[in-house]
C-alpha positions as MATLAB code, in Angstrom:
seq = 'MLRVGLVGVFLAVAVAGQAQSAMDKDLMEVSVPGLEKLYAQHKYTVTQVTEWYLGRIERYNSVYKAVETLDRKGALAVAAAEDKQTAAERKAAGPLWGVPIVIKANTSIAGLVTTDGWKGYIIPGKELVAPKDATVVARLKAAGAVILGKTNMPDFAASDTTMSSSYGRTGNAYDVRYSPGGSSGGTSMAVAGNLATFGQGTDTANSVRQPAGLSALVGVLPTRGLVSIAGIAPLDWLLDNTGPLARDVTTAAMALDAMRGEDPLDFRTKGSAAEAEKGSFTRYLKKDALKGKRFAVPGFILRGNEKDFVSEGVLQPETREMLMKAIEQMRAAGATVVVDESVLPMDFLTATHAIDTKPYKAEGTEGFLKEFGPAAYHSTAEYEKATGDPFPGSLIGKKGGEQTPQSAIESDPLAEATFWGPQKKALEMYYDAMKRLKLDGFVYPAVQQPNYDETAAGAQKGGPHSSTGWVNKIGVPAVVVPGGFYANGLPFGLEISGARWKDGEVLGYAYAYEQATHNRKGPVLRGGSE';
ca = [
     154.274  227.061   71.724;
     154.867  225.045   74.760;
     151.143  224.286   75.279;
     150.764  223.179   71.527;
     153.927  221.060   71.896;
     152.502  219.322   75.134;
     149.084  218.638   73.269;
     150.987  217.030   70.432;
     153.084  214.780   73.018;
     149.643  214.008   74.804;
     148.122  213.066   71.525;
     150.973  210.915   70.375;
     151.006  209.028   73.784;
     147.063  208.483   73.507;
     147.485  207.224   69.945;
     150.365  204.851   70.953;
     148.257  203.555   73.998;
     145.077  202.968   71.645;
     147.336  200.814   69.377;
     148.734  199.049   71.986;
     145.324  198.262   73.595;
     144.175  197.171   69.882;
     147.225  194.768   69.750;
     146.600  193.483   73.232;
     143.035  192.724   72.157;
     143.976  191.149   69.098;
     146.868  189.023   70.156;
     145.910  188.012   73.573;
     145.100  184.291   73.486;
     145.728  184.307   69.474;
     145.722  181.067   67.814;
     147.679  180.225   64.759;
     144.735  180.679   62.373;
     143.957  183.904   64.184;
     147.333  185.224   63.570;
     147.299  184.110   59.962;
     143.980  186.172   59.583;
     145.657  189.399   61.099;
     148.693  188.900   58.588;
     146.175  188.389   55.582;
     144.265  191.561   56.755;
     147.741  193.113   56.642;
     147.031  194.595   60.184;
     150.334  193.875   61.772;
     153.690  193.174   60.485;
     155.799  189.834   61.722;
     158.178  192.537   63.375;
     155.244  194.190   65.321;
     153.830  190.821   66.574;
     157.362  189.573   67.419;
     158.049  192.764   69.289;
     154.623  192.344   71.125;
     155.814  188.951   72.464;
     159.323  190.197   73.263;
     157.653  193.118   75.350;
     155.449  190.792   77.358;
     158.650  188.518   78.114;
     160.506  191.526   79.126;
     157.394  192.676   81.360;
     156.558  189.631   83.209;
     159.647  187.298   82.896;
     161.382  188.688   86.028;
     158.384  187.509   87.964;
     157.812  184.178   86.521;
     161.018  183.253   85.110;
     159.859  181.329   81.997;
     162.118  182.299   79.430;
     165.970  181.292   80.464;
     167.547  182.452   76.978;
     166.079  185.275   74.941;
     167.174  185.521   71.506;
     165.822  188.944   70.804;
     168.403  189.897   68.047;
     167.620  186.252   66.111;
     163.779  186.703   66.468;
     163.686  190.112   65.037;
     166.074  189.291   62.269;
     163.828  186.563   61.204;
     160.755  188.600   61.577;
     162.424  191.320   59.533;
     163.306  188.917   56.885;
     159.737  187.471   56.765;
     158.195  190.979   56.273;
     160.576  191.609   53.262;
     159.143  188.715   51.310;
     157.122  189.042   48.393;
     153.423  188.143   48.106;
     154.261  185.058   46.043;
     156.926  184.090   48.677;
     154.641  184.507   51.402;
     152.037  182.383   49.769;
     154.646  179.890   49.293;
     155.758  180.073   52.963;
     155.489  177.238   55.600;
     152.129  177.041   57.697;
     153.793  178.577   60.871;
     154.895  181.839   59.093;
     155.205  184.678   61.391;
     154.396  182.528   64.487;
     156.414  183.589   67.428;
     157.463  180.465   69.567;
     159.555  179.345   72.380;
     161.848  176.043   72.525;
     162.582  174.131   75.649;
     166.161  174.618   76.985;
     167.274  170.898   76.488;
     166.448  171.148   72.677;
     169.308  172.494   70.341;
     169.301  175.720   68.574;
     172.457  176.295   66.567;
     174.540  179.243   68.300;
     172.660  179.113   71.652;
     173.445  177.314   74.817;
     171.797  174.065   75.409;
     171.506  174.500   79.369;
     169.633  171.390   79.918;
     168.690  173.250   82.972;
     172.061  172.250   84.359;
     174.811  174.660   85.855;
     177.407  171.990   84.440;
     176.509  173.217   80.714;
     176.821  176.938   81.442;
     180.446  176.844   83.093;
     182.101  179.975   81.393;
     184.202  178.959   78.327;
     182.929  175.588   78.408;
     178.927  176.080   77.855;
     177.255  173.577   75.534;
     176.737  175.887   72.524;
     174.754  173.926   70.069;
     176.825  173.327   66.571;
     173.248  172.891   64.930;
     169.550  172.658   65.091;
     167.650  169.567   66.571;
     165.826  167.960   63.955;
     162.479  169.465   65.384;
     163.873  172.948   65.606;
     164.957  172.620   61.900;
     161.422  171.769   61.061;
     159.857  174.450   62.906;
     162.176  176.996   61.345;
     161.459  175.635   57.812;
     157.802  176.177   58.686;
     158.220  179.935   59.138;
     158.190  180.104   63.122;
     159.975  182.987   64.642;
     162.004  181.334   67.800;
     161.897  183.993   70.839;
     164.212  182.138   72.826;
     164.692  178.922   75.179;
     162.387  178.147   78.051;
     163.494  177.154   81.894;
     163.329  173.449   82.938;
     164.606  171.474   85.963;
     167.925  169.864   85.578;
     167.832  167.276   83.039;
     164.135  167.339   82.776;
     164.000  165.083   85.960;
     161.321  166.719   87.950;
     157.691  167.344   88.335;
     158.363  170.998   88.808;
     160.568  173.596   87.331;
     163.580  174.573   89.410;
     166.921  174.636   87.737;
     170.498  175.030   88.818;
     171.043  177.172   85.655;
     168.394  179.530   86.091;
     166.223  179.119   89.044;
     162.423  178.600   89.793;
     159.481  179.021   87.366;
     156.093  179.922   88.729;
     152.721  178.907   87.472;
     151.021  181.626   84.909;
     147.655  181.335   87.232;
     149.637  181.877   90.510;
     153.315  182.451   90.684;
     153.388  180.875   93.980;
     152.386  177.404   92.424;
     154.077  175.013   90.388;
     154.018  175.119   86.531;
     154.741  171.529   86.456;
     157.793  169.953   85.165;
     159.679  169.368   83.200;
     158.194  171.407   80.506;
     157.234  174.378   83.050;
     159.060  177.277   81.568;
     157.159  176.503   78.110;
     154.024  175.821   79.847;
     154.251  179.405   81.780;
     155.289  181.067   78.528;
     152.365  179.899   76.639;
     149.715  180.016   79.293;
     150.951  183.605   79.941;
     150.798  184.642   76.479;
     154.547  185.200   76.087;
     154.475  182.934   72.816;
     151.912  181.798   70.432;
     152.815  178.181   71.369;
     155.956  176.360   72.551;
     157.854  172.959   72.293;
     158.288  170.710   75.261;
     159.684  167.243   76.003;
     158.198  164.364   77.664;
     159.755  161.184   79.257;
     157.005  160.518   81.761;
     154.501  163.463   81.707;
     156.579  166.590   81.139;
     154.494  167.762   78.388;
     151.188  166.692   79.650;
     151.492  167.482   83.474;
     152.379  171.179   82.838;
     149.531  171.277   80.505;
     147.195  170.253   82.985;
     148.503  172.708   85.507;
     148.333  175.591   83.124;
     144.915  175.060   81.031;
     146.822  174.145   77.981;
     146.636  171.720   75.320;
     149.715  169.202   75.485;
     150.579  166.704   72.926;
     152.663  163.452   73.537;
     152.863  161.928   69.835;
     153.098  158.395   69.110;
     156.847  157.555   69.449;
     158.477  157.756   66.274;
     156.327  160.312   64.712;
     158.562  163.140   65.915;
     162.416  162.850   65.958;
     164.014  163.500   69.343;
     167.489  164.022   67.734;
     169.104  167.098   69.162;
     167.527  167.059   72.506;
     169.424  166.437   75.379;
     168.190  162.892   76.849;
     166.710  162.011   80.131;
     165.893  158.588   79.209;
     166.202  158.518   75.403;
     163.978  155.410   74.714;
     161.060  157.190   76.700;
     161.852  160.675   75.867;
     159.375  162.282   73.313;
     158.611  166.026   72.199;
     155.488  167.874   71.204;
     153.946  171.116   71.338;
     151.978  172.873   74.117;
     149.425  175.426   72.941;
     146.332  177.134   74.384;
     144.045  175.413   71.448;
     143.879  172.296   69.855;
     144.049  173.524   66.162;
     147.673  175.344   67.165;
     148.678  172.020   68.678;
     147.694  170.123   65.457;
     149.183  172.667   63.254;
     152.545  172.618   65.161;
     152.651  168.940   65.254;
     152.198  168.818   61.550;
     155.423  170.976   61.363;
     157.385  168.650   63.835;
     156.707  165.200   62.511;
     158.788  163.420   60.082;
     161.345  160.518   59.766;
     164.959  161.498   60.621;
     167.999  159.231   59.938;
     169.160  160.363   63.325;
     166.420  158.949   65.190;
     165.896  155.001   64.343;
     162.448  155.158   65.952;
     161.244  157.284   63.188;
     161.863  154.807   60.499;
     158.768  153.980   58.676;
     156.644  156.430   60.567;
     155.774  158.024   57.204;
     153.920  154.962   56.377;
     152.260  154.108   59.845;
     151.080  157.586   60.494;
     147.824  159.161   59.389;
     147.979  160.891   56.113;
     147.547  164.645   55.379;
     147.296  167.354   58.169;
     146.069  166.430   61.694;
     143.632  169.288   61.353;
     141.245  167.230   59.149;
     140.425  165.369   62.069;
     139.376  168.375   64.010;
     135.382  168.178   63.967;
     133.059  169.287   66.650;
     131.148  166.177   66.482;
     134.333  163.842   66.728;
     133.195  162.397   70.313;
     129.767  161.255   69.093;
     129.362  157.448   69.230;
     132.906  157.090   70.651;
     133.796  154.849   73.809;
     136.195  155.746   76.303;
     137.036  154.368   79.661;
     139.060  155.569   82.962;
     142.181  153.130   83.534;
     141.391  151.264   86.874;
     144.736  151.631   88.505;
     144.118  155.287   88.332;
     140.656  154.939   90.033;
     142.358  152.979   92.755;
     144.203  155.592   94.291;
     144.348  154.374   97.848;
     146.540  151.464   96.904;
     149.635  151.520   99.268;
     152.057  150.315   96.250;
     150.466  153.095   94.276;
     151.788  156.056   96.325;
     154.788  156.750   94.218;
     152.858  156.879   90.932;
     150.457  159.785   92.243;
     147.438  159.167   94.218;
     144.082  160.196   93.028;
     142.883  162.797   95.438;
     139.124  163.450   96.070;
     139.234  166.977   94.696;
     140.749  165.545   91.438;
     138.272  162.707   91.317;
     135.452  165.111   91.460;
     136.935  167.433   88.540;
     137.227  164.144   86.556;
     133.847  163.062   86.993;
     132.559  166.586   85.855;
     134.830  166.235   82.822;
     133.456  162.622   81.945;
     129.868  164.299   82.271;
     130.919  166.893   79.998;
     132.513  164.058   77.480;
     129.017  162.199   77.697;
     127.144  165.531   76.854;
     129.343  165.726   73.738;
     128.146  162.450   72.638;
     130.756  159.961   74.065;
     130.331  156.965   76.373;
     132.831  156.724   79.068;
     133.230  153.723   81.219;
     134.257  153.830   84.943;
     135.289  150.419   86.131;
     138.335  149.314   88.210;
     138.704  146.106   86.397;
     139.795  148.027   83.058;
     143.556  148.273   82.951;
     144.112  147.264   86.632;
     147.474  147.457   88.844;
     148.355  144.407   86.822;
     148.825  146.612   83.747;
     150.780  149.086   85.572;
     153.085  146.274   86.816;
     153.633  145.264   83.351;
     154.842  148.850   82.222;
     157.231  148.788   85.052;
     159.064  145.645   83.552;
     159.794  147.791   80.696;
     163.546  148.303   81.362;
     165.750  151.256   79.850;
     168.491  151.637   82.239;
     171.057  149.406   80.184;
     170.585  151.674   77.273;
     170.761  155.209   79.067;
     174.395  156.011   78.249;
     173.846  155.311   74.538;
     171.429  158.223   74.285;
     173.684  160.539   76.194;
     176.837  159.875   74.303;
     175.051  159.849   71.040;
     173.652  163.423   71.832;
     176.879  164.696   72.604;
     178.545  163.203   69.753;
     176.070  165.083   67.258;
     175.172  168.087   69.012;
     177.815  168.767   71.702;
     180.212  171.900   71.572;
     183.553  172.128   70.050;
     185.178  171.213   73.603;
     183.485  167.901   74.178;
     181.556  165.227   72.120;
     181.385  162.476   74.971;
     180.967  162.388   78.649;
     184.722  161.571   79.207;
     185.706  164.611   76.997;
     183.194  166.718   79.062;
     184.972  165.481   82.192;
     188.409  166.340   80.659;
     187.312  169.594   79.529;
     185.481  170.680   82.888;
     187.559  168.942   85.583;
     183.900  167.826   86.827;
     182.319  164.360   86.902;
     179.413  163.874   84.603;
     176.260  162.953   86.351;
     175.716  159.313   86.706;
     172.067  159.401   86.317;
     172.333  160.121   82.704;
     174.757  157.130   82.011;
     173.136  154.396   83.949;
     174.702  154.939   87.485;
     172.612  155.116   90.452;
     174.107  155.478   94.130;
     177.523  154.818   92.589;
     176.520  151.570   90.994;
     176.834  151.383   87.252;
     174.276  149.215   85.323;
     176.116  147.555   82.169;
     175.391  149.443   79.275;
     174.817  148.377   75.977;
     173.612  149.512   72.433;
     169.698  148.670   71.950;
     170.169  147.885   68.230;
     172.748  145.345   68.847;
     172.195  143.889   72.175;
     171.056  140.137   72.045;
     169.040  141.050   75.619;
     167.133  143.928   74.496;
     164.067  141.744   73.565;
     164.058  140.385   77.019;
     164.855  143.743   78.656;
     162.596  146.397   76.576;
     161.173  145.153   73.453;
     159.270  142.168   74.786;
     157.847  143.844   78.098;
     156.704  146.670   76.017;
     154.952  144.485   73.607;
     153.267  142.655   76.337;
     152.089  145.919   78.147;
     150.831  147.170   74.821;
     148.836  144.051   74.117;
     147.138  144.447   77.442;
     146.406  148.096   76.604;
     145.018  147.099   73.281;
     143.232  144.068   74.450;
     141.101  146.238   76.941;
     140.296  148.535   73.987;
     139.156  145.459   71.957;
     137.178  143.797   74.688;
     135.229  147.022   75.553;
     135.166  148.507   72.038;
     137.266  151.718   73.186;
     138.430  154.437   71.063;
     140.642  155.529   74.032;
     141.125  156.250   77.728;
     140.529  159.319   79.782;
     141.936  160.139   83.010;
     143.262  163.341   84.706;
     146.853  164.656   83.722;
     147.644  165.139   87.127;
     146.083  163.218   89.822;
     146.222  165.730   92.590;
     145.607  169.535   92.857;
     148.335  171.948   92.476;
     149.848  173.558   95.804;
     151.924  176.562   96.920;
     155.580  175.447   96.631;
     156.926  178.564   98.023;
     154.987  177.798  101.442;
     157.256  176.971  104.568;
     157.558  173.061  104.520;
     156.201  172.481  101.096;
     157.661  169.661   98.907;
     159.577  170.923   96.023;
     159.102  168.047   93.822;
     155.848  169.112   92.200;
     152.400  167.581   92.060;
     153.086  164.121   90.884;
     151.127  162.366   87.995;
     150.714  158.579   86.962;
     151.047  159.178   83.328;
     154.420  157.696   82.764;
     152.963  154.394   81.520;
     152.034  156.185   78.189;
     155.635  156.765   77.230;
     156.387  153.092   78.129;
     154.230  151.749   75.580;
     154.602  154.727   73.114;
     151.063  155.658   72.414;
     149.696  159.316   71.765;
     148.060  161.433   74.449;
     146.673  164.704   74.368;
     145.749  167.063   77.476;
     142.959  169.600   77.115;
     141.819  172.232   79.665;
     139.127  170.311   81.761;
     138.016  173.206   84.179;
     139.192  174.844   87.333;
     139.394  173.855   90.687;
     137.411  176.127   93.605;
     140.716  178.232   93.996;
     140.982  178.922   90.414;
     143.882  176.712   89.413;
     143.546  174.507   86.385;
     142.533  170.748   86.055;
     143.721  169.062   82.773;
     141.827  166.031   81.348;
     144.152  163.490   79.381;
     142.962  161.455   76.423;
     145.155  158.512   75.083;
     144.586  156.358   72.034;
     146.136  153.857   69.746;
     149.631  154.199   68.359;
     149.818  156.229   64.874;
     146.208  157.473   65.863;
     147.243  161.046   66.801;
     144.922  162.849   64.565;
     141.997  160.731   66.066;
     143.026  161.739   69.461;
     143.433  165.368   68.563;
     139.945  165.226   67.158;
     138.727  163.876   70.543;
     140.442  166.832   72.263;
     139.133  169.266   69.777;
     135.566  168.156   70.164;
     135.655  168.387   73.903;
     137.400  171.729   73.619;
     134.566  173.110   71.372;
     131.685  171.727   73.639;
     133.135  173.129   76.693;
     135.416  176.371   76.161;
     137.043  175.450   79.518;
     140.145  177.592   79.163;
     140.220  181.124   80.382;
     143.574  182.772   80.610;
     145.420  183.809   83.634;
     146.053  187.546   84.957;
     149.599  187.812   85.631;
     151.122  189.611   88.118;
     152.357  193.004   87.359;
     149.566  193.812   85.128;
     146.083  193.017   84.091;
     144.870  191.099   81.037;
];
């Protein structure tokens, strides 16, 4: 009897192992359309898929520290509710039904702490518990997504790597010693390592795109105004933006479909429905989208030896070589790419530096706390009273103890000279170059230097820098797509920018490049083989 019992146990273990192996094969690197197909075949329930992702988080998160707040209970409750829906209800469900995702720690989810990467928002009894969802979270939920939890980020999203005072350091999925990028490094590691189907990030100067480039991901910076930032703790709200990180362009396009839309809480989204392309962004995803199209590399990126360019991110020889290989791949896919230092030279970069947001930083922070702060405080003054601690000056226009006079940009008579006018001038320079050379967009490295081991003695801790913040300054869309791998096996990302409100077209270029190259290959995580 004992022998029979043991045989039964061994058989049960073997069957369970086979089932796990099948799920691993089906779900590793799965896209949203791929997951939809599995659901349509009734191969897995939403609960089973959610538990698969939760299991991976539990297996790898202690090493990589990507997910700061795991909402196991909430995720499984949503999954169970979706599994109970009738066939008719499923047919009417949103396009992200049953898709497990992660949200960045600066983005409000009702009932969870918005850490913003900062220990000041996790003081016991004074935590910043969100009273409601950020607009983008509400839209992702309405589309049927299952939120697994919130991802780590550097304090206030103000770094090119991911080390936070609230949770610690996140490692890169391809080598835990290396940076995952910043500030959406927690999301990039979670998505690259298959801890979620896709994730949401935020981007003030490169914070979706740089992590995407360092993790062989697709990262989308939408036209500013396409997606609401209401409910996202601001770093610099006039430059802040939010978009998806995914392993493939199709998933990123579907995610952006769900995230977009006007919002009275974000005045910059007003009128976006009329300005933006109509219909789903997936209709632009065609394999021949690069044929006959023209692009150029910004000259200021090519001139990486300029002394006054060091702070922007110098183009290193290894990265230049990777860029040239990616350009040849684009040419092979039918595109023309102009490489000329006279296209968007240093004068353009100087023009973007004239766009001044400092007088309006407090407006963004105070507005966020007013709408999305916890019961204990709804302003910076109330935070200081509730906690007894000073509020970070960098978020309200203070630097080195000096306070820049603050105004509301909507009513400030100087706003035209300070922000709108300089932005218009820089944008005109961008469009003039496109018109003169009949360009459809620009291409350049998502990060201008290779990644490095940030755990090594003496290594800088600020992350590999990237000169892509100019895109935020003028509010145009940009998409990062996997562009290959360096000799050491770490990813290189290619970035493509385009004209305002042409997000679908830019996604189409990225898709055509993706399909022509299939550059992405998944990482092997430490602690198990994939």
